[in-house]
Tab-separated table of N, CA and C in Angstrom:
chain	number	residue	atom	x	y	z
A	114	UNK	N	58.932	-46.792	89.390
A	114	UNK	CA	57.524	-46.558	89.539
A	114	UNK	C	57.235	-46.234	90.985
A	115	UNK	N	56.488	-45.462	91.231
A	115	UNK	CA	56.190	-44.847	92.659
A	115	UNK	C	54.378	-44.817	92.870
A	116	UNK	N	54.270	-45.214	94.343
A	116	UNK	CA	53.149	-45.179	94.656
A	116	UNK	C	52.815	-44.002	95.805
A	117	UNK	N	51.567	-43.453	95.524
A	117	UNK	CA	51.564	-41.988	96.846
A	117	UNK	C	50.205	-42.883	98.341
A	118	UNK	N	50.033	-41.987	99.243
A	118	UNK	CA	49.533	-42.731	100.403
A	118	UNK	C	48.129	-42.721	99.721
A	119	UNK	N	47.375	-42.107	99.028
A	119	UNK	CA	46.220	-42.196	98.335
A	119	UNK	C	46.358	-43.067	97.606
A	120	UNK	N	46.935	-44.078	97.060
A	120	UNK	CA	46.691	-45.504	96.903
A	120	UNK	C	46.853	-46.516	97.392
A	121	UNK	N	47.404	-45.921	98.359
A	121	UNK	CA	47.478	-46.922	99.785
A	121	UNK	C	46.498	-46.972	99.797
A	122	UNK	N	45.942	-46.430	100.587
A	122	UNK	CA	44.394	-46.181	101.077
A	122	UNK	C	43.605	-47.010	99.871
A	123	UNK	N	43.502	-46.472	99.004
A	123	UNK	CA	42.894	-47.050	97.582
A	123	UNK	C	42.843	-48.704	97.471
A	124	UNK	N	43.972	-49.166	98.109
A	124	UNK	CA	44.438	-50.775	98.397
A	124	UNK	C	44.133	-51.348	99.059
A	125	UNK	N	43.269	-50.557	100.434
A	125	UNK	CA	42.691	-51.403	101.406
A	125	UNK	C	43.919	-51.082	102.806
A	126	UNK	N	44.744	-49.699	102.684
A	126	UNK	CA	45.416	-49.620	104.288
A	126	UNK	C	44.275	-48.496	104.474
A	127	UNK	N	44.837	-48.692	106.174
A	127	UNK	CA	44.017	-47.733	106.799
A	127	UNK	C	45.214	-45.858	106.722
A	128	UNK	N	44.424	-45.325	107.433
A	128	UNK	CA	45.612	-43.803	106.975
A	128	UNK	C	46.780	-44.348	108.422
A	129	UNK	N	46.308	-44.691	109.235
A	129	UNK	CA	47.375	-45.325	110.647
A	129	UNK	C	48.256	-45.867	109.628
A	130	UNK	N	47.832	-46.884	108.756
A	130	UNK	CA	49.061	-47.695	108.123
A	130	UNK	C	49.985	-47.466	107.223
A	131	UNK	N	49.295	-46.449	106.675
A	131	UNK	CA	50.037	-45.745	105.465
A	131	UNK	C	50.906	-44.607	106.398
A	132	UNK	N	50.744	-43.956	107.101
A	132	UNK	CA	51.894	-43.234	107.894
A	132	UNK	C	52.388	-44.333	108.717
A	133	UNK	N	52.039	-45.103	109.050
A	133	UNK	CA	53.871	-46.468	109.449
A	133	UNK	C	54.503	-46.365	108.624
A	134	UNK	N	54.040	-47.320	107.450
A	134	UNK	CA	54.506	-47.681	106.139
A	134	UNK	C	55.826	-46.257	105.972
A	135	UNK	N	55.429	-45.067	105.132
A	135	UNK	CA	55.489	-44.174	104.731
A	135	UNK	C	56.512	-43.662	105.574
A	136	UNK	N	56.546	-43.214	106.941
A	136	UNK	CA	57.008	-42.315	107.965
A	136	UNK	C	58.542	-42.459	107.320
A	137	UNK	N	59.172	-43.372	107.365
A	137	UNK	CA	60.674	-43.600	107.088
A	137	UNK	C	60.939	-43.247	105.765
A	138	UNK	N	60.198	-43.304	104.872
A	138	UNK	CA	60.665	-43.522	103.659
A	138	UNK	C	60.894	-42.016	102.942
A	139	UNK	N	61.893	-41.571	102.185
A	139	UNK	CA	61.836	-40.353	100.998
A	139	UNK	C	60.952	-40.691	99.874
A	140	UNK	N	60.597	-39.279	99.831
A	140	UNK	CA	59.761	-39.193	98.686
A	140	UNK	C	60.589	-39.517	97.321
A	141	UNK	N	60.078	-39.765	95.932
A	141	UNK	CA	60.725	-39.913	95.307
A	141	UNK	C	60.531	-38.320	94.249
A	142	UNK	N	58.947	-38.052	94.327
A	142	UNK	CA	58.427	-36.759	93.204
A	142	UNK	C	56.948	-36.482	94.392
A	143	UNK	N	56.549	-36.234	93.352
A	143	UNK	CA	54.702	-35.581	93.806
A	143	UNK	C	53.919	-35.929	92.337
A	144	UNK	N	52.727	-36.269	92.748
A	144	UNK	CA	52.078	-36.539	91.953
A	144	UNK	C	50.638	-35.642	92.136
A	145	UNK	N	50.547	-34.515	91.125
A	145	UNK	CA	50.016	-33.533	91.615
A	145	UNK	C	50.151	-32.769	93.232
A	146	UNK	N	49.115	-33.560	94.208
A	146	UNK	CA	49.829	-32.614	95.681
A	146	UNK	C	49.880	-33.812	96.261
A	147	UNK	N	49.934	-35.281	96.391
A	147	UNK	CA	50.764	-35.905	97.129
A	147	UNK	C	51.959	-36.565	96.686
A	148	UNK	N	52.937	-37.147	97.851
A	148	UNK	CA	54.476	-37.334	97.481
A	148	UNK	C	53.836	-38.730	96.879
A	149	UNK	N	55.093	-39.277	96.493
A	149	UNK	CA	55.499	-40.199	95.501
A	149	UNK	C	56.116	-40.879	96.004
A	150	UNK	N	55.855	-42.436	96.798
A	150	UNK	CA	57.240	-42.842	97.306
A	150	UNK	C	57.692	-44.386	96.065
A	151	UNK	N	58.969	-45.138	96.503
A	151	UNK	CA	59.549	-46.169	95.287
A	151	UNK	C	58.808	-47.256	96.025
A	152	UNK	N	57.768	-47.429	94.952
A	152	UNK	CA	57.255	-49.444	95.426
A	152	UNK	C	57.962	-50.192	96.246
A	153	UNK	N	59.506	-49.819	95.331
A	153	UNK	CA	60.430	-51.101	96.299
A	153	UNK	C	60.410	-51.101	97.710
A	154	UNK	N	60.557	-50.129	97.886
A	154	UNK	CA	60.690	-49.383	99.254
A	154	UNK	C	59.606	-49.452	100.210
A	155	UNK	N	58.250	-49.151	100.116
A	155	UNK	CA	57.254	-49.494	100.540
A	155	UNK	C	56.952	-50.731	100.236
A	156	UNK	N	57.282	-51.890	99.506
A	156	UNK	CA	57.483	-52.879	100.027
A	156	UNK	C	58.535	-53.808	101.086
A	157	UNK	N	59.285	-53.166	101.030
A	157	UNK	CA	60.399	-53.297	101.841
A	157	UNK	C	59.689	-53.056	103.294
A	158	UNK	N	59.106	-51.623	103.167
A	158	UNK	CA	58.564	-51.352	104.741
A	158	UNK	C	57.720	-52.554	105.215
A	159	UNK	N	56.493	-52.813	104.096
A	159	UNK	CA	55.242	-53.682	104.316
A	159	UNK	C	55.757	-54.968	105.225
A	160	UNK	N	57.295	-55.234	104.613
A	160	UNK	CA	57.742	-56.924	105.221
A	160	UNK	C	58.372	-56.618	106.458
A	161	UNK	N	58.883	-55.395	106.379
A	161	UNK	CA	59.559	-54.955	107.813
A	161	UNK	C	58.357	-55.176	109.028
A	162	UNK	N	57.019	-54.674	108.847
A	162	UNK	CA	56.183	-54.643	109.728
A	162	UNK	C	54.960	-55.681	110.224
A	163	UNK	N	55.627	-56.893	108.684
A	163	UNK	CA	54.728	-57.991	109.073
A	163	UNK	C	55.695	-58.572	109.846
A	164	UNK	N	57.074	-58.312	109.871
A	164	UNK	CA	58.159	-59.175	110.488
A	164	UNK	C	57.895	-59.089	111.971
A	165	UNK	N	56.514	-57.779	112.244
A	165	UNK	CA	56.737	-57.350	113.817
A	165	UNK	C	56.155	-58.402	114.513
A	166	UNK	N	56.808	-58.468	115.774
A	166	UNK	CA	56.090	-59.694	117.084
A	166	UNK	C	54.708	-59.257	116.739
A	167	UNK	N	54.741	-58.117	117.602
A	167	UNK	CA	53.703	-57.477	118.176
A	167	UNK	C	52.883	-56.516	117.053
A	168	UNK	N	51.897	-57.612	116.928
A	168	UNK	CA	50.510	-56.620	116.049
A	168	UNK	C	49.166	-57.733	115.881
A	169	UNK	N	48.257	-56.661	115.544
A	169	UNK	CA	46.778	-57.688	115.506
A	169	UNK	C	47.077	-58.704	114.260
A	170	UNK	N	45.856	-59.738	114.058
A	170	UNK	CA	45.794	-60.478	113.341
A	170	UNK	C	44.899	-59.829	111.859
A	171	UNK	N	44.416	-58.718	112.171
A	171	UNK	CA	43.407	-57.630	111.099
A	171	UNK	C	44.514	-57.281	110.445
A	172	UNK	N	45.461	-56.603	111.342
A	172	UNK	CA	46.490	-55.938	110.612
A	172	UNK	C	47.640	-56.573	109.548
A	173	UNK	N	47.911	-57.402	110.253
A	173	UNK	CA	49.125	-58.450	109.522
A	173	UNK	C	48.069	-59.027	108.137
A	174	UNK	N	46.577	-59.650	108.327
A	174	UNK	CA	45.703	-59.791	107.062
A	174	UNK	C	45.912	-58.734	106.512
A	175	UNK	N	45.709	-57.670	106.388
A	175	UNK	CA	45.691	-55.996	106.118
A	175	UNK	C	46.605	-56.170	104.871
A	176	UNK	N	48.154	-55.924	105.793
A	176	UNK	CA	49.618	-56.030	105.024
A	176	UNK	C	49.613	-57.056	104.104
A	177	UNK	N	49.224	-58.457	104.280
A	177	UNK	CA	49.467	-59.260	103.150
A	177	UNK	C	48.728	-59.124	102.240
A	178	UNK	N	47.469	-58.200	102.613
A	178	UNK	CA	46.388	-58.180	100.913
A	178	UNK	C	47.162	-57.227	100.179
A	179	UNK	N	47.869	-56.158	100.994
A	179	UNK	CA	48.874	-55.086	100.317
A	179	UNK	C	49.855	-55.424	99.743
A	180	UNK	N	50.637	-56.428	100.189
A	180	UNK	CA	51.784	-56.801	99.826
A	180	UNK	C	51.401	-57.794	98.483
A	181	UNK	N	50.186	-58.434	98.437
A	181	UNK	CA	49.937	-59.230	97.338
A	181	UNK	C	49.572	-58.109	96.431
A	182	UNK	N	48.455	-56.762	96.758
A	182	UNK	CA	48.142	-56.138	95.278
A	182	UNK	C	49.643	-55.303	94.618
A	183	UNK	N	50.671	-55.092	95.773
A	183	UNK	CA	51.361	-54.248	95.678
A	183	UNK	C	52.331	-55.350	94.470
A	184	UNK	N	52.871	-56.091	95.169
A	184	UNK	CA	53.643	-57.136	94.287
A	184	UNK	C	53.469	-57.160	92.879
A	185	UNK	N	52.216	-57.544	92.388
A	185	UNK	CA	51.724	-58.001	91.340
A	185	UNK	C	51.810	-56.652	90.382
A	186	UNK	N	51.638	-55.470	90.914
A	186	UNK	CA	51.803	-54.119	89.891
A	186	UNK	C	52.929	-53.913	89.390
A	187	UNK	N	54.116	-54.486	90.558
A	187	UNK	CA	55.437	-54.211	90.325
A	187	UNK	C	56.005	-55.536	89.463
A	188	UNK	N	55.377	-56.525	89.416
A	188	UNK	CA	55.256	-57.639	88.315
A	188	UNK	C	55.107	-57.065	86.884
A	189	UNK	N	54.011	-56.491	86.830
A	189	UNK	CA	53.404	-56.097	85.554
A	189	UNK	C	54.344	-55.389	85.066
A	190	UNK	N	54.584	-54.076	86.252
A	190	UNK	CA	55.698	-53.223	85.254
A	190	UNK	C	56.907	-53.412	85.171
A	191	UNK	N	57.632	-54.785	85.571
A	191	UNK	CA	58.820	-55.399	84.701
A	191	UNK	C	58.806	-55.984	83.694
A	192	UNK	N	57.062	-56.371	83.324
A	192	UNK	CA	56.827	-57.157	82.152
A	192	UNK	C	56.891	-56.136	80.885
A	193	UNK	N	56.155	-55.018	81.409
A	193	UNK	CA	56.031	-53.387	80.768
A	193	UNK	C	57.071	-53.291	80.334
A	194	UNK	N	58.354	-53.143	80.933
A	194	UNK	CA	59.475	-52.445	80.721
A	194	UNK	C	60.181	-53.728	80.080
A	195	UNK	N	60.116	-55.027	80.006
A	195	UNK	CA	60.778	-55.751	79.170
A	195	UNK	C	59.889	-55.593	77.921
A	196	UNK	N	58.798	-55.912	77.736
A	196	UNK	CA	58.058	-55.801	76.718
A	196	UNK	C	58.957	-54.173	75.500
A	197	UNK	N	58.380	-53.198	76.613
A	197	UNK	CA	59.361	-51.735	75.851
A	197	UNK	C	60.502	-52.099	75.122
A	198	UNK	N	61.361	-52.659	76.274
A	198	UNK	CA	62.762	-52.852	75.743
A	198	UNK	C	63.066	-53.797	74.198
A	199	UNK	N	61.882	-54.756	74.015
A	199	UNK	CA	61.528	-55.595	73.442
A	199	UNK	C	61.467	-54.749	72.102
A	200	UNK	N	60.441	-53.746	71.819
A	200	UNK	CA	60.039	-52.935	70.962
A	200	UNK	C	61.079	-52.039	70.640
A	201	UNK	N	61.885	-51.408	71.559
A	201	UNK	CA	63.342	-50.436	71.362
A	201	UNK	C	64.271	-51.748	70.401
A	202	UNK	N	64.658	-52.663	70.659
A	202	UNK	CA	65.487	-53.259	70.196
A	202	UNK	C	64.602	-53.746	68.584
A	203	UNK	N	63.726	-54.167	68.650
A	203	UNK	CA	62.901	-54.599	66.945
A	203	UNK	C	63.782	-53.381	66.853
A	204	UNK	N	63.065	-52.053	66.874
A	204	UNK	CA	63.014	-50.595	66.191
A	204	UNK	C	64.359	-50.846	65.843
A	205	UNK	N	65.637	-50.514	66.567
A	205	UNK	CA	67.139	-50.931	66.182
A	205	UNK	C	66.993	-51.316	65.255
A	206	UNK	N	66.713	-53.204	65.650
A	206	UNK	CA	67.075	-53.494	64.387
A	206	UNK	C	66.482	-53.167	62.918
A	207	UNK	N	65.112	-53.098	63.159
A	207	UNK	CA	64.979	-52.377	62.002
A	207	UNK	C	65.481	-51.878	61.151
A	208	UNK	N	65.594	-50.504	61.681
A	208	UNK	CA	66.549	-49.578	61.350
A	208	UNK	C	68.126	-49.684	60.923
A	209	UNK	N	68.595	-50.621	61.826
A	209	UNK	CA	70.043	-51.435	60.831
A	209	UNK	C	69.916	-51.948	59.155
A	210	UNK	N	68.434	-52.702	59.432
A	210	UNK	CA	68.304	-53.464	58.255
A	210	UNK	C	67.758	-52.059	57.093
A	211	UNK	N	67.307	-51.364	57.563
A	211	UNK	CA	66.918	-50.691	56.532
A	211	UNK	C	68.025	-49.792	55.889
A	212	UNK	N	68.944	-49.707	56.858
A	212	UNK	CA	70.310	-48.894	56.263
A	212	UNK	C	70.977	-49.987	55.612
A	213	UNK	N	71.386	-51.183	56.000
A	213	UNK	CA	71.789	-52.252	54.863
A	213	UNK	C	71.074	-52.306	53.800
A	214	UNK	N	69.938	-52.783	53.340
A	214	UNK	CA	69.044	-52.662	52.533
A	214	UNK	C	69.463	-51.561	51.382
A	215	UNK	N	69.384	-50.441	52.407
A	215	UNK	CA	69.739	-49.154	51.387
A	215	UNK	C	71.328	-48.827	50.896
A	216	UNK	N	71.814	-49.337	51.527
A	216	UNK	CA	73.194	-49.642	50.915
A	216	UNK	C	73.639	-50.652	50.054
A	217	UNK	N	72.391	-52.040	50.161
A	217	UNK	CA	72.793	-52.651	48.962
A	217	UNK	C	71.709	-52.486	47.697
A	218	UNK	N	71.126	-51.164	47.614
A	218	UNK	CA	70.088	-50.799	46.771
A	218	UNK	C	71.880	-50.120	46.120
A	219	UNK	N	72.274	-49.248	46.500
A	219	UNK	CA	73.104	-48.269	45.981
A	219	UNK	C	74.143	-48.994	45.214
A	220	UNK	N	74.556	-50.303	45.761
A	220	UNK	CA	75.845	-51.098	45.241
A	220	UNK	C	74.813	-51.682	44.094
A	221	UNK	N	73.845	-52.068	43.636
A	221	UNK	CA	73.152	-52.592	42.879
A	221	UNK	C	73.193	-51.687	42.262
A	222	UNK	N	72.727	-50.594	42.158
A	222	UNK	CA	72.889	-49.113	41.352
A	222	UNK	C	74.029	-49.436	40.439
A	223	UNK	N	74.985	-49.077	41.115
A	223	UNK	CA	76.515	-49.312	40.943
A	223	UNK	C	76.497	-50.079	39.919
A	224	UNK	N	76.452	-51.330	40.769
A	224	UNK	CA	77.015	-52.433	39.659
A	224	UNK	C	76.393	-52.369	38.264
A	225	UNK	N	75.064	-52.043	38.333
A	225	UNK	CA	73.936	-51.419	36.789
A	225	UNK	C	74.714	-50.740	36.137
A	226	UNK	N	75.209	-49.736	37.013
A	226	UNK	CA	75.649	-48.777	36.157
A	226	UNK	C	77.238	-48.933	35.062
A	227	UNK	N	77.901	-50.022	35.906
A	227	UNK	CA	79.373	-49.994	35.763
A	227	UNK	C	79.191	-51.041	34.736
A	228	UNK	N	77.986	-51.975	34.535
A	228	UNK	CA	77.687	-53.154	33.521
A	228	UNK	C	77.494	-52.285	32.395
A	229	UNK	N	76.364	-51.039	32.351
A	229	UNK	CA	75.925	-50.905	31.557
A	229	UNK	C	76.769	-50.024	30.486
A	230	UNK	N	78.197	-49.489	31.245
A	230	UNK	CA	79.251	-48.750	30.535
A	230	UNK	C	79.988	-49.724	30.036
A	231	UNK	N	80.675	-50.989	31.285
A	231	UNK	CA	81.780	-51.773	30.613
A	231	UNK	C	81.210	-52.285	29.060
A	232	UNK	N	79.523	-52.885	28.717
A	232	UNK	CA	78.991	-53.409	28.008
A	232	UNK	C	78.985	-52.476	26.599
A	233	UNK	N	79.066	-50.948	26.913
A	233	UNK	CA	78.972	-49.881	25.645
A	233	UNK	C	80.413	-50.025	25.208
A	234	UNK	N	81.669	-50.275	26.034
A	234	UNK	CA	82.627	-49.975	25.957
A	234	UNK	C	83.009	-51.061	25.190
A	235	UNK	N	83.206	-52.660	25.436
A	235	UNK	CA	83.290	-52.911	24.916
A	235	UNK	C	82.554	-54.112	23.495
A	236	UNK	N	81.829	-53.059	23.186
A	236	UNK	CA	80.804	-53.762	22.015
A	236	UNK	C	81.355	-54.095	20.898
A	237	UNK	N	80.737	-54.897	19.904
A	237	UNK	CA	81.441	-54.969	18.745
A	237	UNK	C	81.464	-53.683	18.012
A	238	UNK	N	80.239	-52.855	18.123
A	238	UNK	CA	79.985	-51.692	17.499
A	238	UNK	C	81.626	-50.847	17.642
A	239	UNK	N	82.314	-51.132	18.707
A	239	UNK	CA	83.452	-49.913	18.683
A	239	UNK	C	84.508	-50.377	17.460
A	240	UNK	N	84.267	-51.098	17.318
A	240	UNK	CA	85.741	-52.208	16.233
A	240	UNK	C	86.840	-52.065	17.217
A	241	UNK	N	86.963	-52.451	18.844
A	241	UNK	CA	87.852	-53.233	19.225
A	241	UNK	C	88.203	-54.337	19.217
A	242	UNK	N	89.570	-54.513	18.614
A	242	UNK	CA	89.845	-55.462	18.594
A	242	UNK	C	90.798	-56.472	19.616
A	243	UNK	N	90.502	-57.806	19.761
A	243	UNK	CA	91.620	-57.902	21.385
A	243	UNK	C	92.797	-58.678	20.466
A	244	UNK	N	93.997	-58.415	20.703
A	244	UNK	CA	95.475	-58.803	20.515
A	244	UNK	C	95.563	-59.979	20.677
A	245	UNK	N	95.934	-60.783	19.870
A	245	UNK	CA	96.527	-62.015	20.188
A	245	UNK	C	97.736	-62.621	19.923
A	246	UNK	N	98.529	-63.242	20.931
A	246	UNK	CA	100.148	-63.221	20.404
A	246	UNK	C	99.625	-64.865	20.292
């Protein structure tokens, strides 16, 4: 998941902070016309720059309201993506069970069918008779 400097901004940095943040980092895509950079990563920067000696007390408040909204999105979308994974695997199984299912519809077939011959075959109606020594 990737965030662009227009939600920086959107988060409460100033544009100074979002080109700190940002300056080092590769883009990952574009999202329409701005880049795309990896959450991780811009969080990574955020701790790099609260780690600094030297900065105001606005600013370092600044970074931690960022680093808290930023965190919590990247929370959600591991919950997202387990949740998904959650739903991919039901679907699987599902789908296993419904091919078992349908394979023991067919052996049921079967067995109907193989009763309902052995039973013609051997009826009294044929006058077989069984051997006895």
């Amino acid at each position: 998941m990737g965030i662009t400097r227009k939600q920086l901004n959107g988060l409460g940095a100033t544009d100074y902070l979002v080109k700190q943040l940002t300056q080092s980092l590769q883009p990952i895509g574009k999202q329409r016309n701005a880049y795309e950079y990896e959450t991780k990563q811009v969080l990574d920067s955020i701790y790099y720059l609260i780690d600094t000696a030297r900065m105001r007390k606005r600013t370092r408040a600044i970074l931690t309201q960022l680093k808290t909204k930023i965190s919590s999105r990247v929370e959600n979308t591991i919950s997202d993506k387990r949740l998904l994974e959650a739903i991919l695997l039901a679907g699987e199984a599902n789908s296993r069970f419904e091919q078992t299912a349908g394979q023991a519809k067919k052996i049921a077939q079967n067995f109907q069918t193989y009763k309902r011959k052995s039973d013609s075959i051997f009826s009294p109606r044929n006058n077989i008779v069984a051997f006895k020594k």
